[in-house]
Short mmCIF file of C-alpha atoms and ligand atoms in Angstrom, two decimals:
data_model
loop_
_atom_site.label_atom_id
_atom_site.label_comp_id
_atom_site.label_asym_id
_atom_site.label_seq_id
_atom_site.Cartn_x
_atom_site.Cartn_y
_atom_site.Cartn_z
CA MET A 919 0.80 -15.43 31.34
CA THR A 920 0.59 -13.43 28.03
CA PRO A 921 1.39 -15.44 24.91
CA ARG A 922 4.67 -15.71 23.08
CA VAL A 923 4.37 -16.70 19.49
CA ARG A 924 6.76 -16.87 16.29
CA PHE A 925 7.17 -16.54 12.97
CA ALA A 926 10.36 -19.21 11.82
CA PRO A 927 10.87 -18.60 7.94
CA SER A 928 13.67 -20.31 6.48
CA PRO A 929 15.28 -17.95 4.42
CA THR A 930 15.74 -20.23 1.21
CA GLY A 931 13.31 -18.05 -0.44
CA TYR A 932 11.24 -14.70 -0.54
CA LEU A 933 8.54 -14.23 1.79
CA HIS A 934 5.70 -15.96 0.27
CA VAL A 935 1.93 -14.58 0.63
CA GLY A 936 1.37 -18.21 2.53
CA GLY A 937 4.22 -17.22 4.98
CA ALA A 938 3.02 -13.74 5.56
CA ARG A 939 -0.67 -14.78 6.18
CA THR A 940 0.98 -17.19 8.91
CA ALA A 941 3.44 -14.43 10.28
CA LEU A 942 0.08 -12.02 10.36
CA PHE A 943 -2.05 -14.41 12.28
CA ASN A 944 0.73 -14.61 14.55
CA TRP A 945 0.77 -11.04 14.73
CA LEU A 946 -2.67 -10.64 15.51
CA TYR A 947 -2.58 -13.25 17.98
CA ALA A 948 0.24 -11.76 19.99
CA ARG A 949 -1.63 -8.22 19.55
CA ARG A 950 -4.57 -9.13 20.77
CA HIS A 951 -3.30 -10.74 23.90
CA GLY A 952 -0.88 -8.28 24.68
CA GLY A 953 1.64 -11.07 23.97
CA THR A 954 5.02 -11.14 22.31
CA PHE A 955 5.89 -11.86 18.57
CA VAL A 956 9.39 -13.01 18.16
CA LEU A 957 10.83 -13.60 14.33
CA ARG A 958 13.01 -16.47 14.40
CA ILE A 959 15.24 -17.04 11.19
CA GLU A 960 15.93 -20.63 10.66
CA ASP A 961 18.95 -20.67 8.65
CA THR A 962 20.48 -23.85 9.51
CA ASP A 963 20.73 -24.78 5.63
CA VAL A 964 23.31 -22.80 5.20
CA GLN A 965 23.84 -23.76 1.37
CA ARG A 966 20.28 -22.85 0.49
CA SER A 967 20.06 -19.84 2.85
CA SER A 968 21.56 -16.31 1.77
CA TRP A 969 21.16 -12.70 3.88
CA GLU A 970 19.68 -11.33 0.65
CA MET A 971 16.95 -13.98 1.35
CA VAL A 972 16.87 -12.59 4.79
CA SER A 973 16.64 -9.06 4.06
CA GLY A 974 13.59 -9.73 1.41
CA ILE A 975 11.85 -11.44 4.57
CA LEU A 976 12.30 -8.34 6.79
CA ASP A 977 11.56 -5.86 4.19
CA GLY A 978 8.22 -7.82 3.29
CA LEU A 979 7.13 -8.27 6.67
CA LYS A 980 8.14 -4.33 7.31
CA TRP A 981 6.53 -3.16 4.11
CA LEU A 982 3.15 -5.16 5.42
CA GLY A 983 2.79 -3.20 8.64
CA VAL A 984 3.97 -6.57 10.70
CA ASP A 985 6.35 -5.77 13.42
CA TRP A 986 8.28 -8.03 15.53
CA ASP A 987 8.93 -7.51 19.45
CA GLU A 988 12.03 -9.92 19.46
CA GLY A 989 14.16 -10.85 16.54
CA PRO A 990 16.84 -9.64 13.94
CA GLU A 991 17.82 -5.98 14.35
CA VAL A 992 15.52 -5.32 17.44
CA GLY A 993 17.30 -8.13 19.82
CA GLY A 994 15.59 -9.49 22.71
CA PRO A 995 16.44 -11.38 25.94
CA HIS A 996 16.12 -14.66 23.92
CA ALA A 997 19.03 -13.76 21.42
CA PRO A 998 20.63 -15.05 19.08
CA TYR A 999 17.21 -15.34 16.87
CA PHE A 1000 19.27 -16.69 13.93
CA GLN A 1001 19.15 -20.69 14.34
CA SER A 1002 22.30 -21.30 13.10
CA GLU A 1003 23.92 -19.25 16.01
CA ARG A 1004 22.19 -21.59 18.23
CA LEU A 1005 24.01 -24.90 17.38
CA ASP A 1006 25.59 -25.62 20.41
CA ARG A 1007 22.19 -25.46 22.45
CA HIS A 1008 20.90 -28.01 19.91
CA ARG A 1009 23.87 -30.34 19.99
CA ALA A 1010 23.89 -30.22 24.28
CA ALA A 1011 19.95 -31.01 23.70
CA ALA A 1012 20.69 -34.00 21.64
CA ARG A 1013 23.94 -35.22 24.19
CA ASP A 1014 21.33 -35.21 26.82
CA LEU A 1015 18.88 -37.06 25.61
CA LEU A 1016 21.72 -39.24 24.68
CA ALA A 1017 22.80 -39.44 28.22
CA ARG A 1018 19.74 -40.27 29.38
CA GLY A 1019 18.48 -42.82 27.33
CA LEU A 1020 16.13 -41.17 25.13
CA ALA A 1021 18.03 -41.46 22.02
CA PHE A 1022 20.78 -43.74 20.39
CA GLU A 1023 23.48 -43.45 18.06
CA ASP A 1024 23.37 -44.95 14.86
CA GLU A 1025 26.44 -44.96 12.24
CA GLY A 1026 27.07 -41.44 13.78
CA ALA A 1027 23.85 -39.85 13.65
CA ILE A 1028 21.52 -39.57 17.07
CA ARG A 1029 17.96 -40.70 16.76
CA PHE A 1030 15.46 -40.06 19.14
CA LYS A 1031 13.97 -43.54 20.41
CA VAL A 1032 10.14 -43.05 19.88
CA PRO A 1033 8.54 -44.90 23.11
CA PRO A 1034 5.46 -47.08 22.62
CA GLY A 1035 2.02 -46.05 22.85
CA GLN A 1036 0.08 -42.81 21.24
CA THR A 1037 0.96 -38.93 20.70
CA THR A 1038 -1.89 -36.86 20.88
CA PHE A 1039 -2.16 -32.82 20.79
CA THR A 1040 -5.20 -30.78 20.61
CA ASP A 1041 -4.69 -28.45 17.40
CA SER A 1042 -6.64 -25.03 17.83
CA VAL A 1043 -7.86 -25.41 14.29
CA HIS A 1044 -8.39 -29.04 13.72
CA GLY A 1045 -9.02 -30.35 17.33
CA PRO A 1046 -7.98 -33.33 19.07
CA ILE A 1047 -5.16 -35.21 16.56
CA ALA A 1048 -3.76 -38.28 17.76
CA PHE A 1049 -0.78 -40.34 15.68
CA GLU A 1050 0.13 -44.05 16.76
CA ASN A 1051 3.77 -44.08 17.65
CA GLU A 1052 4.56 -47.34 16.06
CA HIS A 1053 4.17 -45.14 12.54
CA ILE A 1054 7.02 -42.71 13.63
CA GLU A 1055 10.34 -44.04 12.95
CA PRO A 1056 12.92 -43.29 15.32
CA PHE A 1057 13.87 -39.96 13.77
CA VAL A 1058 17.66 -38.48 13.12
CA ILE A 1059 17.90 -35.46 15.52
CA LEU A 1060 21.67 -34.73 15.16
CA ARG A 1061 22.82 -35.73 11.71
CA SER A 1062 27.02 -37.41 11.60
CA ASP A 1063 28.22 -34.31 10.49
CA GLY A 1064 26.82 -32.46 13.96
CA ASN A 1065 24.22 -30.74 12.39
CA PRO A 1066 20.66 -30.59 14.12
CA THR A 1067 17.84 -31.40 11.79
CA TYR A 1068 14.95 -29.22 11.73
CA HIS A 1069 12.79 -31.33 14.47
CA LEU A 1070 15.41 -30.86 17.36
CA SER A 1071 16.31 -27.37 16.47
CA VAL A 1072 12.98 -26.15 16.18
CA VAL A 1073 11.85 -27.73 19.38
CA VAL A 1074 15.11 -26.47 21.38
CA ASP A 1075 14.57 -22.96 20.11
CA ASP A 1076 10.59 -22.95 21.12
CA ILE A 1077 11.90 -24.32 24.33
CA ASP A 1078 14.50 -21.80 24.95
CA MET A 1079 12.69 -18.67 23.54
CA ARG A 1080 9.52 -19.72 26.14
CA ILE A 1081 7.04 -20.06 22.91
CA SER A 1082 3.51 -20.74 23.75
CA HIS A 1083 1.62 -21.15 20.93
CA VAL A 1084 2.95 -22.34 17.61
CA ILE A 1085 0.66 -21.01 14.38
CA ARG A 1086 2.11 -22.55 11.40
CA GLY A 1087 1.10 -24.13 7.94
CA ASP A 1088 -0.79 -27.32 7.81
CA ASP A 1089 2.11 -28.70 5.97
CA HIS A 1090 3.53 -29.27 9.53
CA ILE A 1091 0.91 -31.32 11.09
CA SER A 1092 2.80 -34.83 10.56
CA ASN A 1093 6.11 -33.23 11.76
CA THR A 1094 4.09 -32.26 15.27
CA PRO A 1095 3.95 -35.69 16.91
CA LYS A 1096 7.69 -35.86 16.74
CA HIS A 1097 7.80 -32.27 18.31
CA VAL A 1098 5.55 -33.09 21.12
CA LEU A 1099 7.87 -36.19 21.68
CA LEU A 1100 10.72 -33.79 21.78
CA PHE A 1101 9.15 -31.41 24.04
CA THR A 1102 8.22 -33.84 26.52
CA ALA A 1103 11.42 -35.85 26.53
CA LEU A 1104 13.38 -32.27 27.13
CA GLY A 1105 11.12 -31.84 30.45
CA ALA A 1106 9.08 -29.09 28.77
CA THR A 1107 5.30 -28.94 28.23
CA PRO A 1108 4.20 -28.96 24.54
CA PRO A 1109 3.12 -25.33 23.12
CA THR A 1110 -0.54 -25.20 21.93
CA PHE A 1111 -0.68 -25.77 18.08
CA ALA A 1112 -2.61 -24.30 15.63
CA HIS A 1113 -2.24 -25.22 12.06
CA VAL A 1114 -3.00 -23.01 9.54
CA PRO A 1115 -4.64 -24.15 6.32
CA LEU A 1116 -2.85 -23.85 2.96
CA ILE A 1117 -3.58 -20.96 0.37
CA MET A 1118 -4.77 -22.41 -2.69
CA GLY A 1119 -4.76 -20.96 -6.44
CA ALA A 1120 -8.05 -20.92 -8.09
CA ASP A 1121 -7.61 -24.27 -9.22
CA LYS A 1122 -7.63 -25.70 -5.73
CA LYS A 1123 -3.81 -26.48 -5.97
CA ARG A 1124 -1.43 -25.26 -3.99
CA LEU A 1125 -0.28 -21.63 -4.61
CA SER A 1126 2.39 -21.51 -6.58
CA LYS A 1127 4.13 -19.16 -9.21
CA ARG A 1128 1.86 -20.95 -12.08
CA HIS A 1129 -0.74 -18.84 -10.56
CA GLY A 1130 1.20 -15.57 -10.29
CA ALA A 1131 2.88 -13.44 -7.95
CA THR A 1132 3.64 -15.40 -4.93
CA SER A 1133 6.10 -12.71 -3.18
CA VAL A 1134 5.01 -10.29 -1.13
CA LEU A 1135 7.18 -7.73 -2.43
CA GLU A 1136 6.07 -8.52 -5.93
CA TYR A 1137 2.52 -7.39 -4.93
CA GLN A 1138 4.28 -4.00 -3.76
CA LYS A 1139 5.65 -3.56 -7.31
CA LEU A 1140 2.68 -4.64 -8.89
CA GLY A 1141 1.24 -1.87 -7.53
CA TYR A 1142 -0.96 -3.20 -4.24
CA LEU A 1143 -1.29 -1.35 -0.96
CA PRO A 1144 0.02 -2.96 1.87
CA GLU A 1145 -3.00 -1.98 3.77
CA ALA A 1146 -5.03 -3.76 1.33
CA LEU A 1147 -2.93 -7.05 1.01
CA PHE A 1148 -2.83 -6.94 5.15
CA ASN A 1149 -6.76 -6.97 5.17
CA PHE A 1150 -7.02 -9.67 2.36
CA LEU A 1151 -4.62 -11.89 3.80
CA ALA A 1152 -6.15 -11.95 7.41
CA LEU A 1153 -9.72 -13.08 5.71
CA LEU A 1154 -7.78 -15.42 3.70
CA GLY A 1155 -8.99 -18.36 5.89
CA TRP A 1156 -10.13 -16.54 8.79
CA GLY A 1157 -13.41 -14.89 9.40
CA THR A 1158 -15.27 -12.75 11.87
CA GLY A 1159 -18.39 -14.63 11.06
CA SER A 1160 -20.18 -11.31 9.50
CA ASP A 1161 -20.17 -9.88 6.21
CA GLN A 1162 -18.10 -6.97 7.02
CA GLU A 1163 -14.57 -7.10 4.62
CA LEU A 1164 -12.69 -3.63 5.34
CA PHE A 1165 -10.96 -4.17 8.70
CA THR A 1166 -8.13 -1.73 10.15
CA PRO A 1167 -5.51 -3.80 11.80
CA ALA A 1168 -6.65 -2.50 14.92
CA ALA A 1169 -10.13 -3.79 14.31
CA LEU A 1170 -8.40 -7.30 13.12
CA ILE A 1171 -6.72 -7.47 16.36
CA GLU A 1172 -9.76 -6.96 18.32
CA ARG A 1173 -11.74 -9.81 16.53
CA PHE A 1174 -8.89 -12.21 16.15
CA THR A 1175 -9.31 -15.62 17.74
CA LEU A 1176 -7.64 -18.83 16.62
CA ASP A 1177 -11.00 -20.62 16.22
CA GLY A 1178 -11.91 -18.03 13.90
CA ILE A 1179 -9.37 -19.78 11.27
CA SER A 1180 -11.26 -22.59 8.94
CA GLY A 1181 -9.97 -25.58 8.85
CA GLY A 1182 -10.47 -25.83 5.29
CA ASN A 1183 -8.36 -24.48 2.27
CA ALA A 1184 -8.32 -20.95 1.48
CA VAL A 1185 -8.27 -20.00 -2.08
CA PHE A 1186 -6.40 -16.70 -3.41
CA ASN A 1187 -8.64 -14.76 -5.36
CA VAL A 1188 -6.62 -11.69 -7.15
CA GLU A 1189 -9.80 -10.42 -8.20
CA LYS A 1190 -10.57 -9.89 -4.68
CA LEU A 1191 -7.72 -8.46 -3.86
CA ASP A 1192 -8.14 -6.20 -6.71
CA TRP A 1193 -11.39 -5.30 -4.80
CA PHE A 1194 -9.68 -4.58 -1.58
CA ASN A 1195 -7.02 -2.42 -3.29
CA HIS A 1196 -9.31 -0.46 -5.37
CA GLN A 1197 -11.60 0.24 -1.85
CA TYR A 1198 -8.00 1.29 0.11
CA LEU A 1199 -7.17 3.33 -2.89
CA LEU A 1200 -10.54 5.19 -2.97
CA GLN A 1201 -10.10 5.83 1.17
CA LEU A 1202 -6.66 7.79 0.09
CA GLY A 1203 -6.88 11.84 0.26
CA ASP A 1204 -5.84 13.46 -2.71
CA ASP A 1205 -2.07 14.35 -1.24
CA ALA A 1206 -1.89 11.03 0.18
CA LEU A 1207 -2.69 9.21 -3.55
CA ILE A 1208 0.08 11.60 -4.79
CA ALA A 1209 2.57 10.37 -2.39
CA ARG A 1210 2.19 6.84 -2.77
CA LEU A 1211 2.16 7.13 -6.53
CA GLN A 1212 5.39 9.42 -6.38
CA PRO A 1213 7.95 6.46 -6.30
CA LYS A 1214 6.30 4.80 -9.42
CA LEU A 1215 5.79 8.36 -11.17
CA LYS A 1216 9.64 8.71 -10.70
CA GLU A 1217 10.37 5.50 -12.47
CA ALA A 1218 8.45 5.85 -15.22
CA GLY A 1219 9.99 9.50 -15.76
CA TYR A 1220 6.59 11.49 -15.27
CA TRP A 1221 7.45 13.06 -11.55
CA ARG A 1222 7.77 16.97 -11.18
CA ASP A 1223 7.75 18.52 -8.28
CA ALA A 1224 4.85 20.91 -9.39
CA LEU A 1225 2.86 17.93 -9.34
CA PHE A 1226 2.82 18.70 -5.07
CA GLY A 1227 2.73 22.63 -5.99
CA ALA A 1228 1.82 24.74 -8.79
CA ASP A 1229 0.12 21.45 -10.91
CA ARG A 1230 -1.27 19.97 -8.07
CA ASP A 1231 -4.51 21.01 -8.74
CA TRP A 1232 -4.55 20.11 -12.08
CA PHE A 1233 -2.84 16.61 -11.10
CA VAL A 1234 -5.72 16.05 -8.58
CA GLY A 1235 -8.38 16.69 -11.52
CA VAL A 1236 -6.69 13.59 -13.59
CA LEU A 1237 -6.77 11.55 -10.77
CA ALA A 1238 -10.16 11.91 -9.86
CA LEU A 1239 -10.89 11.04 -13.38
CA LEU A 1240 -8.72 8.03 -13.22
CA ARG A 1241 -10.21 6.99 -9.51
CA PRO A 1242 -13.36 4.94 -10.27
CA ARG A 1243 -11.12 2.53 -12.41
CA ALA A 1244 -7.73 2.18 -11.62
CA ARG A 1245 -7.31 -0.55 -8.99
CA ARG A 1246 -3.70 -0.58 -8.63
CA LEU A 1247 -0.97 2.27 -8.57
CA THR A 1248 0.53 0.63 -11.81
CA GLU A 1249 -2.90 0.90 -13.26
CA TYR A 1250 -3.03 4.96 -12.34
CA ILE A 1251 0.63 5.19 -14.10
CA GLU A 1252 -0.48 3.37 -17.07
CA GLN A 1253 -3.85 5.25 -17.38
CA LEU A 1254 -1.87 8.73 -16.59
CA GLN A 1255 0.70 8.19 -19.50
CA PRO A 1256 -1.11 10.11 -22.19
CA PHE A 1257 -1.64 13.52 -19.80
CA PHE A 1258 2.36 13.18 -19.58
CA VAL A 1259 3.70 12.13 -23.14
CA ALA A 1260 1.87 12.15 -26.70
CA PRO A 1261 1.40 8.70 -28.22
CA SER A 1262 4.35 7.29 -29.88
CA SER A 1263 2.04 5.06 -31.98
CA TYR A 1264 -1.64 4.22 -32.59
CA ASP A 1265 -3.25 0.99 -31.85
CA ALA A 1266 -3.37 -0.99 -34.77
CA ASP A 1267 -7.05 -2.08 -34.37
CA GLY A 1268 -8.10 1.26 -33.72
CA VAL A 1269 -6.63 2.53 -36.90
CA ARG A 1270 -8.25 -0.49 -38.96
CA LYS A 1271 -11.46 -0.08 -37.47
CA HIS A 1272 -11.58 3.62 -36.83
CA LEU A 1273 -9.37 5.48 -39.02
CA SER A 1274 -9.72 4.10 -42.40
CA ALA A 1275 -12.80 5.33 -43.86
CA ASP A 1276 -12.49 7.63 -46.81
CA GLY A 1277 -12.36 11.33 -46.05
CA MET A 1278 -11.22 10.60 -42.42
CA ARG A 1279 -8.57 12.97 -42.50
CA ALA A 1280 -10.73 15.90 -43.83
CA HIS A 1281 -12.98 14.94 -40.95
CA VAL A 1282 -10.40 15.03 -38.30
CA GLU A 1283 -8.93 18.34 -39.58
CA ALA A 1284 -12.35 20.18 -39.39
CA LEU A 1285 -12.27 18.69 -35.53
CA ARG A 1286 -8.69 20.09 -35.17
CA ASP A 1287 -10.03 23.79 -36.65
CA LEU A 1288 -13.19 23.33 -34.54
CA TYR A 1289 -11.36 22.64 -31.44
CA ALA A 1290 -8.52 25.40 -32.01
CA ALA A 1291 -11.79 27.96 -31.24
CA SER A 1292 -14.40 25.94 -29.39
CA PRO A 1293 -14.84 27.13 -25.34
CA TRP A 1294 -12.78 24.68 -23.59
CA GLU A 1295 -15.48 23.01 -21.47
CA ALA A 1296 -16.29 19.17 -21.39
CA ALA A 1297 -19.93 19.79 -22.06
CA THR A 1298 -19.45 22.01 -25.27
CA LEU A 1299 -16.20 19.85 -26.55
CA GLU A 1300 -19.02 17.11 -26.63
CA ARG A 1301 -22.13 19.05 -28.13
CA ASP A 1302 -19.33 20.84 -30.78
CA LEU A 1303 -18.27 17.55 -32.10
CA ARG A 1304 -21.45 15.85 -32.32
CA ALA A 1305 -22.63 19.27 -34.26
CA LEU A 1306 -19.92 18.63 -36.55
CA ALA A 1307 -20.55 15.13 -37.32
CA GLU A 1308 -23.76 15.45 -38.03
CA ALA A 1309 -22.91 18.41 -40.26
CA ARG A 1310 -20.53 16.19 -42.15
CA GLY A 1311 -22.75 12.99 -41.99
CA ILE A 1312 -20.76 10.90 -40.15
CA LYS A 1313 -21.47 9.11 -36.91
CA ALA A 1314 -20.28 10.99 -33.68
CA ALA A 1315 -18.42 7.63 -32.42
CA ALA A 1316 -16.49 8.02 -35.59
CA LEU A 1317 -14.88 11.59 -34.44
CA ILE A 1318 -14.94 10.28 -30.41
CA HIS A 1319 -12.60 7.38 -31.79
CA ALA A 1320 -10.36 9.51 -33.89
CA THR A 1321 -9.82 11.73 -30.94
CA ARG A 1322 -9.43 8.94 -28.01
CA LEU A 1323 -6.66 7.46 -30.63
CA ALA A 1324 -5.15 11.02 -31.02
CA LEU A 1325 -5.05 11.68 -27.44
CA THR A 1326 -3.90 8.46 -26.10
CA GLY A 1327 -2.79 5.97 -28.67
CA ARG A 1328 -5.70 3.62 -27.30
CA MET A 1329 -8.94 2.65 -27.77
CA VAL A 1330 -10.00 2.78 -23.72
CA SER A 1331 -9.31 5.81 -21.85
CA PRO A 1332 -11.13 7.78 -19.33
CA GLY A 1333 -14.36 9.86 -20.39
CA LEU A 1334 -12.81 11.62 -23.24
CA PHE A 1335 -14.53 15.40 -23.19
CA GLU A 1336 -13.08 15.66 -19.28
CA MET A 1337 -9.65 14.24 -20.27
CA LEU A 1338 -9.81 16.99 -23.25
CA VAL A 1339 -10.39 19.87 -20.82
CA LEU A 1340 -7.53 18.46 -18.34
CA MET A 1341 -5.10 17.95 -21.82
CA GLY A 1342 -5.78 21.90 -22.33
CA ARG A 1343 -6.28 23.14 -25.85
CA THR A 1344 -2.80 23.38 -27.25
CA GLU A 1345 -1.82 19.91 -26.77
CA THR A 1346 -5.33 18.69 -27.78
CA VAL A 1347 -4.84 20.40 -31.26
CA LYS A 1348 -1.31 19.55 -31.27
CA ARG A 1349 -2.12 15.98 -31.12
CA ILE A 1350 -5.28 15.63 -33.47
CA GLU A 1351 -3.09 17.34 -36.13
CA THR A 1352 -0.25 14.87 -35.33
CA LEU A 1353 -2.94 12.21 -36.09
CA ALA A 1354 -4.54 13.95 -39.31
CA ARG A 1355 -0.95 13.84 -40.97
CA GLU A 1356 -0.83 10.14 -40.45
CA LEU A 1357 -4.02 9.59 -42.39
CA GLY A 1358 -4.15 9.38 -46.08
CA ALA A 1359 -6.21 12.15 -48.11
N1 LIG B 332 11.53 -22.87 9.52
C1 LIG B 332 10.15 -23.57 9.52
C2 LIG B 332 9.42 -23.24 7.63
O1 LIG B 332 9.87 -22.11 7.12
C3 LIG B 332 9.23 -23.37 10.24
C4 LIG B 332 8.32 -24.38 10.82
C5 LIG B 332 7.65 -24.14 12.16
O2 LIG B 332 7.30 -22.69 11.83
O3 LIG B 332 7.65 -24.61 13.01
O4 LIG B 332 8.56 -24.00 7.33
#
């Protein structure tokens, strides 16, 4: 029998990276074994659930490349896949347990009668786990308002949907004995459980907004590539035992096993994610990179169709200059700015440090005159600048800093002379002239 797994998010929030990783592990397991990945929306908390959250979760999964075989939008033989549309099934199960003496009424609610003894299960990540039933209270399965509790609905739905493996967060371990008891009472064999350790921030506390972005779609906005986040999340608490870090989805599918999931908590290291993202950005060909940048260039107001046409070669040259340093799409946009607009102000520290010396205006004007005539080639531009500095008895660095401020308004930029070549003589001379006018005599 091929496995059937599910990701069962409650749409009371956005898709958290921890949830996305749980979904990813389920997906990898299903794909590895030719099984079925079910997406079930656990929206029984109507007050806190919203359609906006549901579509955010679906969008997040789609963006990441995690597709589902049964669930919202695609349907399937066990529909409906929204838990709120399955309440009749949950209520019928509660009545059945009541009728068979396995549950009892208590002030309008129905509680499960916990039998004496021990409840055990073998967790694929943590190994054998045993709970003494005397520590499990007779828990509510149907509230007095007629609504099922999480324990009842999750078990009834997992039975109905023929779920064979429940892969979910560690925070559910303490719920699992209740679920095992309910599966058994409802005449079903409990599925295999695999509880995935939680994701922690660098301070070893549960990952939260305090640590930075936690929503998958926020990472999209921050300029991460879905394939990089996918690869990064897959290796967060799961490993192949080798040093290899870059894996295509197909290579991950080939290697994925539940016992490769580590029992210890995984730390979310943004530096590492940036490294993955940089690697994936470097793998993109020029046109692919331009296509990925296009929406963000449009947002910034820099896009023009010629970037894919007459200006493509120029733009590819600009991107080549940025590739070694830009680790996110948003860093490209930031570093591209000077290529699209002249600086509207100059870094105040830079002005104080590099432009306040006496005679700076005359030096900058001399550079402007020089560059109005120099052959437009990186090595020459550098040699000419250095010769000018020497002739005027100042350090070359002074003119380099001034030129960088003139061109970008900033203190850091990609290689200055390569940049000048790409900016062109007219724009370079104009920006140096603008800076000169700002300087006192
Ligand atoms: N809706 C539950 C949650 O979001 C699902 C738990 C489970 O996978 O059983 O935590």
